[in-house]
Amino acid sequence: MLNDSEVSVKPVAIHDGTANEGLVALDVNSQKITLRDGVFNRGSACIASQASQALATIETQVVRFLTEFRSGQVYIEGYTDNLPVTRPVTNFESFCTVYDDNFTLSAARAREARKFIVGDLAQAFARRVIVAGYGDSQPIPGVAPEDARQRRIEVRFVLPEK
């Protein structure tokens, strides 16, 4: 776990009164940024147009972290609520993925966020940005499993143990 003196990643306020309001939450204690469900189109891995500014802000933080901490890694992790997928989604063009369960959707959303955040990063940086999809297997404690707040992407900044 990182402590405040080790991390120089400076969070930028997302609460700017625009469409980005509420899309991103920062948790300094656990060194993570959470992208809320509104970052993606409903039932889709496509990034919503109003989320571009929020993701660009996160991209800046990721670049700063990877530049400053040469052994640091960034994990982009996808989560869903526990509402089951009732029919497979096969239209990649409309949904930016194909999926038949929540694990696949959560991984696809994490992948799309990674693609946006990594953008034009050098390969040496990009390979330190890792994707995982957890579906509904790790709900937020104290929040109903079907609640929309369970649908999220978490970006974690990690340094190896010394």
Coordinates of N, CA and C in Angstrom, one line a residue:
M1 N 0.8 -1.2 0.0 CA 0.0 0.0 0.0 C 0.9 1.2 0.0
L2 N 0.5 2.2 -0.7 CA 1.3 3.5 -0.8 C 0.9 4.4 0.3
N3 N 1.8 5.2 0.7 CA 1.4 6.3 1.7 C 1.5 7.6 1.0
D4 N 0.9 8.6 1.7 CA 0.8 10.0 1.0 C 2.1 10.5 0.6
S5 N 3.2 10.2 1.4 CA 4.5 10.8 1.1 C 5.1 10.1 -0.1
E6 N 4.7 8.9 -0.5 CA 5.3 8.2 -1.6 C 4.6 8.6 -3.0
V7 N 3.4 9.1 -2.9 CA 2.6 9.3 -4.1 C 2.6 10.8 -4.5
S8 N 3.0 11.1 -5.7 CA 2.9 12.5 -6.1 C 1.8 12.6 -7.2
V9 N 1.0 11.6 -7.4 CA -0.1 11.7 -8.4 C -1.1 12.7 -7.8
K10 N -1.3 13.8 -8.5 CA -2.1 14.9 -7.9 C -3.5 14.7 -8.6
P11 N -4.5 14.4 -7.8 CA -5.9 14.4 -8.4 C -6.4 15.7 -8.8
V12 N -7.1 15.7 -9.9 CA -7.7 16.9 -10.4 C -9.2 16.9 -10.2
A13 N -9.7 17.9 -9.7 CA -11.2 17.9 -9.4 C -12.0 17.7 -10.6
I14 N -12.9 16.8 -10.5 CA -13.8 16.5 -11.7 C -15.1 17.3 -11.5
H15 N -15.4 17.8 -10.3 CA -16.7 18.5 -10.1 C -16.6 19.9 -10.6
D16 N -16.8 20.0 -11.9 CA -16.7 21.3 -12.6 C -18.0 21.9 -13.1
G17 N -19.1 21.3 -12.7 CA -20.4 21.8 -13.1 C -20.8 21.4 -14.6
T18 N -20.0 20.6 -15.2 CA -20.3 20.1 -16.6 C -20.9 18.7 -16.5
A19 N -21.0 18.1 -17.7 CA -21.6 16.8 -17.8 C -20.7 15.8 -17.1
N20 N -19.4 16.1 -16.7 CA -18.5 15.2 -16.0 C -18.9 15.1 -14.6
E21 N -19.7 16.0 -14.0 CA -20.1 16.0 -12.6 C -20.5 14.6 -12.2
G22 N -19.9 14.0 -11.2 CA -20.3 12.8 -10.6 C -19.8 11.5 -11.4
L23 N -19.1 11.6 -12.5 CA -18.7 10.5 -13.2 C -17.5 9.8 -12.6
V24 N -16.7 10.6 -11.8 CA -15.4 10.1 -11.3 C -15.3 10.4 -9.8
A25 N -14.9 9.4 -9.0 CA -14.7 9.6 -7.6 C -13.2 9.2 -7.3
L26 N -12.6 10.0 -6.4 CA -11.2 9.7 -6.0 C -11.2 9.2 -4.5
D27 N -10.5 8.1 -4.3 CA -10.4 7.6 -2.9 C -8.9 7.6 -2.6
V28 N -8.4 8.6 -1.9 CA -6.9 8.7 -1.7 C -6.4 7.6 -0.8
N29 N -7.2 7.2 0.2 CA -6.8 6.1 1.1 C -6.5 4.8 0.4
S30 N -7.2 4.5 -0.6 CA -7.0 3.2 -1.3 C -6.3 3.4 -2.6
Q31 N -5.9 4.6 -2.9 CA -5.1 4.9 -4.1 C -5.9 4.5 -5.4
K32 N -7.2 4.8 -5.5 CA -7.9 4.5 -6.6 C -8.9 5.6 -7.1
I33 N -9.1 5.5 -8.4 CA -10.1 6.4 -9.0 C -11.2 5.5 -9.5
T34 N -12.5 5.9 -9.2 CA -13.6 5.1 -9.7 C -14.3 5.9 -10.8
L35 N -14.5 5.2 -11.9 CA -15.4 5.7 -13.0 C -16.7 5.1 -12.8
R36 N -17.7 5.9 -12.7 CA -19.1 5.4 -12.4 C -19.8 5.0 -13.7
D37 N -20.9 4.3 -13.5 CA -21.6 3.7 -14.6 C -21.9 4.7 -15.8
G38 N -22.1 5.9 -15.5 CA -22.4 6.9 -16.5 C -21.3 7.1 -17.5
V39 N -20.1 6.6 -17.3 CA -19.0 6.7 -18.2 C -19.3 5.9 -19.5
F40 N -20.1 4.8 -19.3 CA -20.4 4.0 -20.5 C -21.9 4.1 -20.8
N41 N -22.2 3.8 -22.1 CA -23.6 3.7 -22.6 C -24.2 2.5 -21.9
R42 N -25.5 2.6 -21.6 CA -26.2 1.5 -20.9 C -26.0 0.1 -21.6
G43 N -25.6 -0.9 -20.8 CA -25.4 -2.2 -21.3 C -24.3 -2.4 -22.4
S44 N -23.4 -1.4 -22.4 CA -22.4 -1.3 -23.5 C -21.0 -1.1 -22.9
A45 N -20.0 -1.4 -23.7 CA -18.6 -1.1 -23.3 C -18.2 0.2 -24.0
C46 N -19.1 0.8 -24.8 CA -18.7 2.0 -25.5 C -18.7 3.2 -24.5
I47 N -17.7 4.0 -24.5 CA -17.5 5.1 -23.7 C -18.4 6.2 -24.1
A48 N -19.2 6.7 -23.2 CA -20.2 7.8 -23.5 C -19.4 9.1 -23.8
S49 N -20.0 9.8 -24.7 CA -19.3 11.0 -25.2 C -19.0 12.0 -24.1
Q50 N -19.9 12.1 -23.1 CA -19.7 13.1 -22.0 C -18.6 12.7 -21.1
A51 N -18.1 11.4 -21.2 CA -17.0 11.0 -20.3 C -15.6 11.3 -20.8
S52 N -15.4 11.8 -22.0 CA -14.1 12.0 -22.6 C -13.2 12.9 -21.7
Q53 N -13.8 14.0 -21.2 CA -13.0 14.9 -20.4 C -12.6 14.3 -19.1
A54 N -13.5 13.5 -18.5 CA -13.1 12.8 -17.2 C -12.0 11.8 -17.5
L55 N -12.1 11.0 -18.6 CA -11.0 10.0 -18.9 C -9.7 10.7 -19.3
A56 N -9.8 11.9 -19.9 CA -8.6 12.6 -20.2 C -7.8 13.0 -19.0
T57 N -8.6 13.4 -18.0 CA -8.0 13.8 -16.7 C -7.3 12.6 -16.0
I58 N -8.0 11.5 -16.1 CA -7.4 10.2 -15.5 C -6.1 9.9 -16.3
E59 N -6.2 10.0 -17.6 CA -5.0 9.7 -18.5 C -3.8 10.5 -18.0
T60 N -4.0 11.8 -17.7 CA -2.9 12.6 -17.2 C -2.3 12.1 -15.9
Q61 N -3.2 11.6 -15.0 CA -2.7 11.1 -13.7 C -2.0 9.8 -13.9
V62 N -2.4 8.9 -14.8 CA -1.7 7.7 -15.1 C -0.4 7.9 -15.7
V63 N -0.3 8.8 -16.6 CA 1.0 9.2 -17.2 C 2.0 9.7 -16.2
R64 N 1.5 10.6 -15.3 CA 2.3 11.2 -14.3 C 2.8 10.1 -13.3
F65 N 2.0 9.2 -12.9 CA 2.3 8.1 -12.0 C 3.4 7.2 -12.7
L66 N 3.1 6.7 -13.9 CA 4.0 5.8 -14.6 C 5.4 6.4 -14.9
T67 N 5.4 7.7 -15.1 CA 6.7 8.4 -15.3 C 7.5 8.5 -14.1
E68 N 6.8 8.9 -13.0 CA 7.5 9.1 -11.7 C 7.9 7.8 -11.0
F69 N 7.1 6.8 -11.1 CA 7.3 5.5 -10.5 C 7.6 4.4 -11.5
R70 N 8.8 4.2 -11.9 CA 9.2 3.3 -12.9 C 8.8 1.8 -12.7
S71 N 8.6 1.5 -11.4 CA 8.2 0.1 -11.2 C 6.7 0.0 -10.9
G72 N 6.0 1.2 -10.9 CA 4.6 1.2 -10.6 C 3.7 0.6 -11.8
Q73 N 2.6 0.1 -11.4 CA 1.6 -0.4 -12.3 C 0.3 0.2 -12.1
V74 N -0.6 0.2 -13.1 CA -1.9 0.7 -13.0 C -2.8 -0.4 -13.4
Y75 N -3.8 -0.7 -12.5 CA -4.8 -1.7 -12.7 C -6.1 -1.1 -13.1
I76 N -6.7 -1.4 -14.2 CA -8.0 -0.9 -14.6 C -9.0 -2.1 -14.5
E77 N -9.9 -2.0 -13.5 CA -10.7 -3.2 -13.1 C -12.2 -2.9 -13.3
G78 N -12.9 -3.8 -14.0 CA -14.3 -3.6 -14.3 C -15.2 -4.4 -13.3
Y79 N -16.3 -3.8 -13.0 CA -17.3 -4.5 -12.1 C -18.7 -4.2 -12.6
T80 N -19.6 -5.1 -12.3 CA -21.0 -4.9 -12.7 C -21.9 -5.2 -11.5
D81 N -23.2 -4.9 -11.7 CA -24.2 -5.2 -10.7 C -24.5 -6.7 -10.8
N82 N -25.4 -7.3 -10.0 CA -25.7 -8.7 -10.1 C -26.9 -9.1 -11.0
L83 N -27.4 -8.1 -11.8 CA -28.5 -8.4 -12.7 C -27.9 -9.2 -13.8
P84 N -28.5 -10.4 -14.1 CA -27.9 -11.2 -15.1 C -28.2 -10.7 -16.5
V85 N -27.3 -11.1 -17.4 CA -27.4 -10.7 -18.8 C -28.5 -11.7 -19.3
T86 N -29.6 -11.1 -19.9 CA -30.7 -12.0 -20.3 C -30.6 -12.5 -21.7
R87 N -29.8 -11.9 -22.5 CA -29.6 -12.4 -23.9 C -28.2 -11.9 -24.3
P88 N -27.5 -12.7 -25.1 CA -26.2 -12.4 -25.5 C -26.2 -11.1 -26.4
V89 N -25.2 -10.3 -26.3 CA -25.0 -9.1 -27.1 C -24.0 -9.4 -28.1
T90 N -24.4 -9.3 -29.4 CA -23.5 -9.7 -30.5 C -23.1 -8.6 -31.5
N91 N -23.7 -7.4 -31.3 CA -23.5 -6.3 -32.2 C -22.3 -5.5 -31.7
F92 N -21.1 -5.9 -32.1 CA -19.9 -5.2 -31.6 C -19.9 -3.7 -32.0
E93 N -20.4 -3.4 -33.2 CA -20.4 -2.0 -33.6 C -21.2 -1.1 -32.7
S94 N -22.3 -1.6 -32.2 CA -23.1 -0.8 -31.3 C -22.7 -0.8 -29.9
F95 N -22.1 -1.9 -29.4 CA -21.8 -2.1 -28.0 C -20.3 -2.2 -27.7
C96 N -19.5 -2.0 -28.7 CA -18.0 -2.1 -28.5 C -17.5 -3.4 -27.9
T97 N -18.3 -4.4 -27.9 CA -17.9 -5.7 -27.4 C -19.0 -6.7 -27.8
V98 N -18.8 -7.9 -27.6 CA -19.8 -9.0 -27.6 C -19.7 -9.6 -26.2
Y99 N -20.9 -9.9 -25.6 CA -20.8 -10.5 -24.3 C -22.1 -11.3 -24.0
D100 N -22.0 -12.3 -23.1 CA -23.1 -13.1 -22.7 C -23.2 -13.2 -21.2
D101 N -22.3 -12.5 -20.5 CA -22.4 -12.5 -19.0 C -21.7 -11.2 -18.5
N102 N -21.8 -11.0 -17.2 CA -21.3 -9.8 -16.5 C -19.8 -9.8 -16.5
F103 N -19.2 -10.9 -16.4 CA -17.7 -10.9 -16.4 C -17.1 -10.4 -17.7
T104 N -17.7 -10.8 -18.8 CA -17.2 -10.4 -20.1 C -17.5 -8.9 -20.3
L105 N -18.7 -8.4 -19.9 CA -19.0 -7.0 -20.0 C -18.0 -6.2 -19.1
S106 N -17.8 -6.6 -17.9 CA -16.9 -5.8 -17.0 C -15.5 -5.8 -17.6
A107 N -15.0 -6.9 -18.1 CA -13.6 -6.9 -18.7 C -13.6 -6.0 -20.0
A108 N -14.7 -6.0 -20.8 CA -14.7 -5.2 -22.0 C -14.7 -3.7 -21.6
R109 N -15.4 -3.3 -20.6 CA -15.5 -1.9 -20.1 C -14.1 -1.5 -19.6
A110 N -13.4 -2.4 -18.9 CA -12.1 -2.1 -18.4 C -11.1 -1.9 -19.6
R111 N -11.3 -2.8 -20.6 CA -10.4 -2.7 -21.8 C -10.6 -1.4 -22.5
E112 N -11.9 -1.0 -22.7 CA -12.2 0.2 -23.4 C -11.6 1.4 -22.7
A113 N -11.8 1.4 -21.4 CA -11.2 2.5 -20.6 C -9.7 2.5 -20.7
R114 N -9.0 1.3 -20.7 CA -7.6 1.2 -20.9 C -7.2 1.8 -22.2
K115 N -7.9 1.4 -23.3 CA -7.6 1.9 -24.7 C -7.6 3.4 -24.7
F116 N -8.6 4.0 -24.1 CA -8.7 5.5 -24.0 C -7.5 6.1 -23.2
I117 N -7.3 5.5 -22.0 CA -6.3 6.1 -21.1 C -4.9 5.9 -21.7
V118 N -4.6 4.7 -22.2 CA -3.2 4.4 -22.8 C -3.0 5.3 -24.0
G119 N -4.0 5.4 -24.9 CA -3.9 6.2 -26.0 C -2.6 6.1 -26.8
D120 N -1.8 7.1 -26.8 CA -0.5 7.2 -27.5 C 0.7 6.9 -26.6
L121 N 0.5 6.3 -25.5 CA 1.6 6.1 -24.6 C 2.6 5.2 -25.2
A122 N 3.9 5.4 -24.8 CA 4.9 4.5 -25.3 C 4.6 3.1 -24.8
Q123 N 5.1 2.1 -25.6 CA 4.8 0.7 -25.2 C 5.3 0.3 -23.8
A124 N 6.4 0.9 -23.4 CA 7.0 0.6 -22.1 C 6.0 1.0 -21.0
F125 N 5.3 2.1 -21.2 CA 4.3 2.6 -20.2 C 3.0 1.7 -20.4
A126 N 2.6 1.5 -21.6 CA 1.3 0.9 -21.8 C 1.3 -0.6 -21.3
R127 N 2.4 -1.3 -21.3 CA 2.4 -2.6 -20.8 C 2.3 -2.7 -19.3
R128 N 2.4 -1.6 -18.6 CA 2.3 -1.5 -17.1 C 0.8 -1.1 -16.7
V129 N -0.1 -1.1 -17.7 CA -1.5 -0.8 -17.4 C -2.2 -2.1 -17.7
I130 N -2.8 -2.7 -16.6 CA -3.3 -4.0 -16.7 C -4.8 -4.0 -16.5
V131 N -5.5 -4.9 -17.2 CA -7.0 -4.9 -17.2 C -7.5 -6.2 -16.5
A132 N -8.6 -6.1 -15.7 CA -9.2 -7.2 -15.2 C -10.7 -7.0 -15.1
G133 N -11.5 -8.0 -15.3 CA -13.0 -7.9 -15.2 C -13.5 -8.8 -14.1
Y134 N -14.2 -8.3 -13.1 CA -14.7 -9.1 -12.0 C -16.2 -9.3 -12.0
G135 N -16.9 -8.8 -12.9 CA -18.3 -9.0 -13.0 C -18.9 -8.5 -11.7
D136 N -19.8 -9.4 -11.1 CA -20.5 -9.0 -9.8 C -19.9 -9.7 -8.6
S137 N -18.6 -10.2 -8.8 CA -18.0 -11.0 -7.7 C -17.4 -10.2 -6.6
Q138 N -17.3 -8.9 -6.7 CA -16.7 -8.0 -5.7 C -17.6 -6.8 -5.5
P139 N -18.8 -6.9 -4.9 CA -19.6 -5.8 -4.8 C -19.1 -4.8 -3.7
I140 N -19.5 -3.6 -3.8 CA -19.2 -2.6 -2.8 C -19.9 -2.9 -1.5
P141 N -19.2 -3.0 -0.4 CA -19.9 -3.4 0.8 C -20.9 -2.3 1.2
G142 N -22.1 -2.8 1.7 CA -23.1 -1.9 2.1 C -24.0 -1.4 1.0
V143 N -23.7 -1.8 -0.2 CA -24.5 -1.3 -1.3 C -25.2 -2.5 -1.9
A144 N -26.5 -2.4 -2.2 CA -27.3 -3.5 -2.7 C -26.6 -4.1 -4.0
P145 N -26.5 -5.4 -4.2 CA -25.8 -6.0 -5.3 C -26.4 -5.5 -6.7
E146 N -27.7 -5.2 -6.7 CA -28.3 -4.8 -8.0 C -28.2 -3.3 -8.2
D147 N -27.7 -2.5 -7.3 CA -27.6 -1.1 -7.3 C -26.7 -0.6 -8.5
A148 N -27.0 0.4 -9.2 CA -26.2 1.0 -10.3 C -24.8 1.3 -9.9
R149 N -24.6 1.7 -8.6 CA -23.3 2.0 -8.1 C -22.3 0.8 -8.2
Q150 N -22.8 -0.4 -8.3 CA -21.9 -1.5 -8.5 C -21.3 -1.6 -9.9
R151 N -21.9 -0.9 -10.8 CA -21.4 -0.8 -12.2 C -20.3 0.3 -12.3
R152 N -19.1 -0.2 -12.3 CA -18.0 0.8 -12.2 C -16.7 0.3 -12.8
I153 N -15.8 1.2 -13.0 CA -14.4 0.9 -13.3 C -13.5 1.5 -12.2
E154 N -12.6 0.7 -11.7 CA -11.7 1.3 -10.7 C -10.3 1.3 -11.3
V155 N -9.6 2.4 -11.2 CA -8.2 2.6 -11.6 C -7.4 2.7 -10.4
R156 N -6.5 1.6 -10.2 CA -5.7 1.6 -9.0 C -4.2 1.8 -9.3
F157 N -3.5 2.6 -8.5 CA -2.1 2.9 -8.7 C -1.3 2.0 -7.7
V158 N -0.4 1.2 -8.2 CA 0.2 0.2 -7.3 C 1.7 0.2 -7.5
L159 N 2.4 0.2 -6.3 CA 3.9 0.1 -6.3 C 4.2 -1.3 -5.7
P160 N 5.2 -2.0 -6.2 CA 5.6 -3.3 -5.7 C 6.0 -3.2 -4.2
E161 N 5.8 -4.2 -3.5 CA 6.2 -4.3 -2.1 C 7.7 -4.2 -2.0
K162 N 8.3 -3.5 -1.0 CA 9.7 -3.3 -0.9 C 10.3 -4.4 -0.1

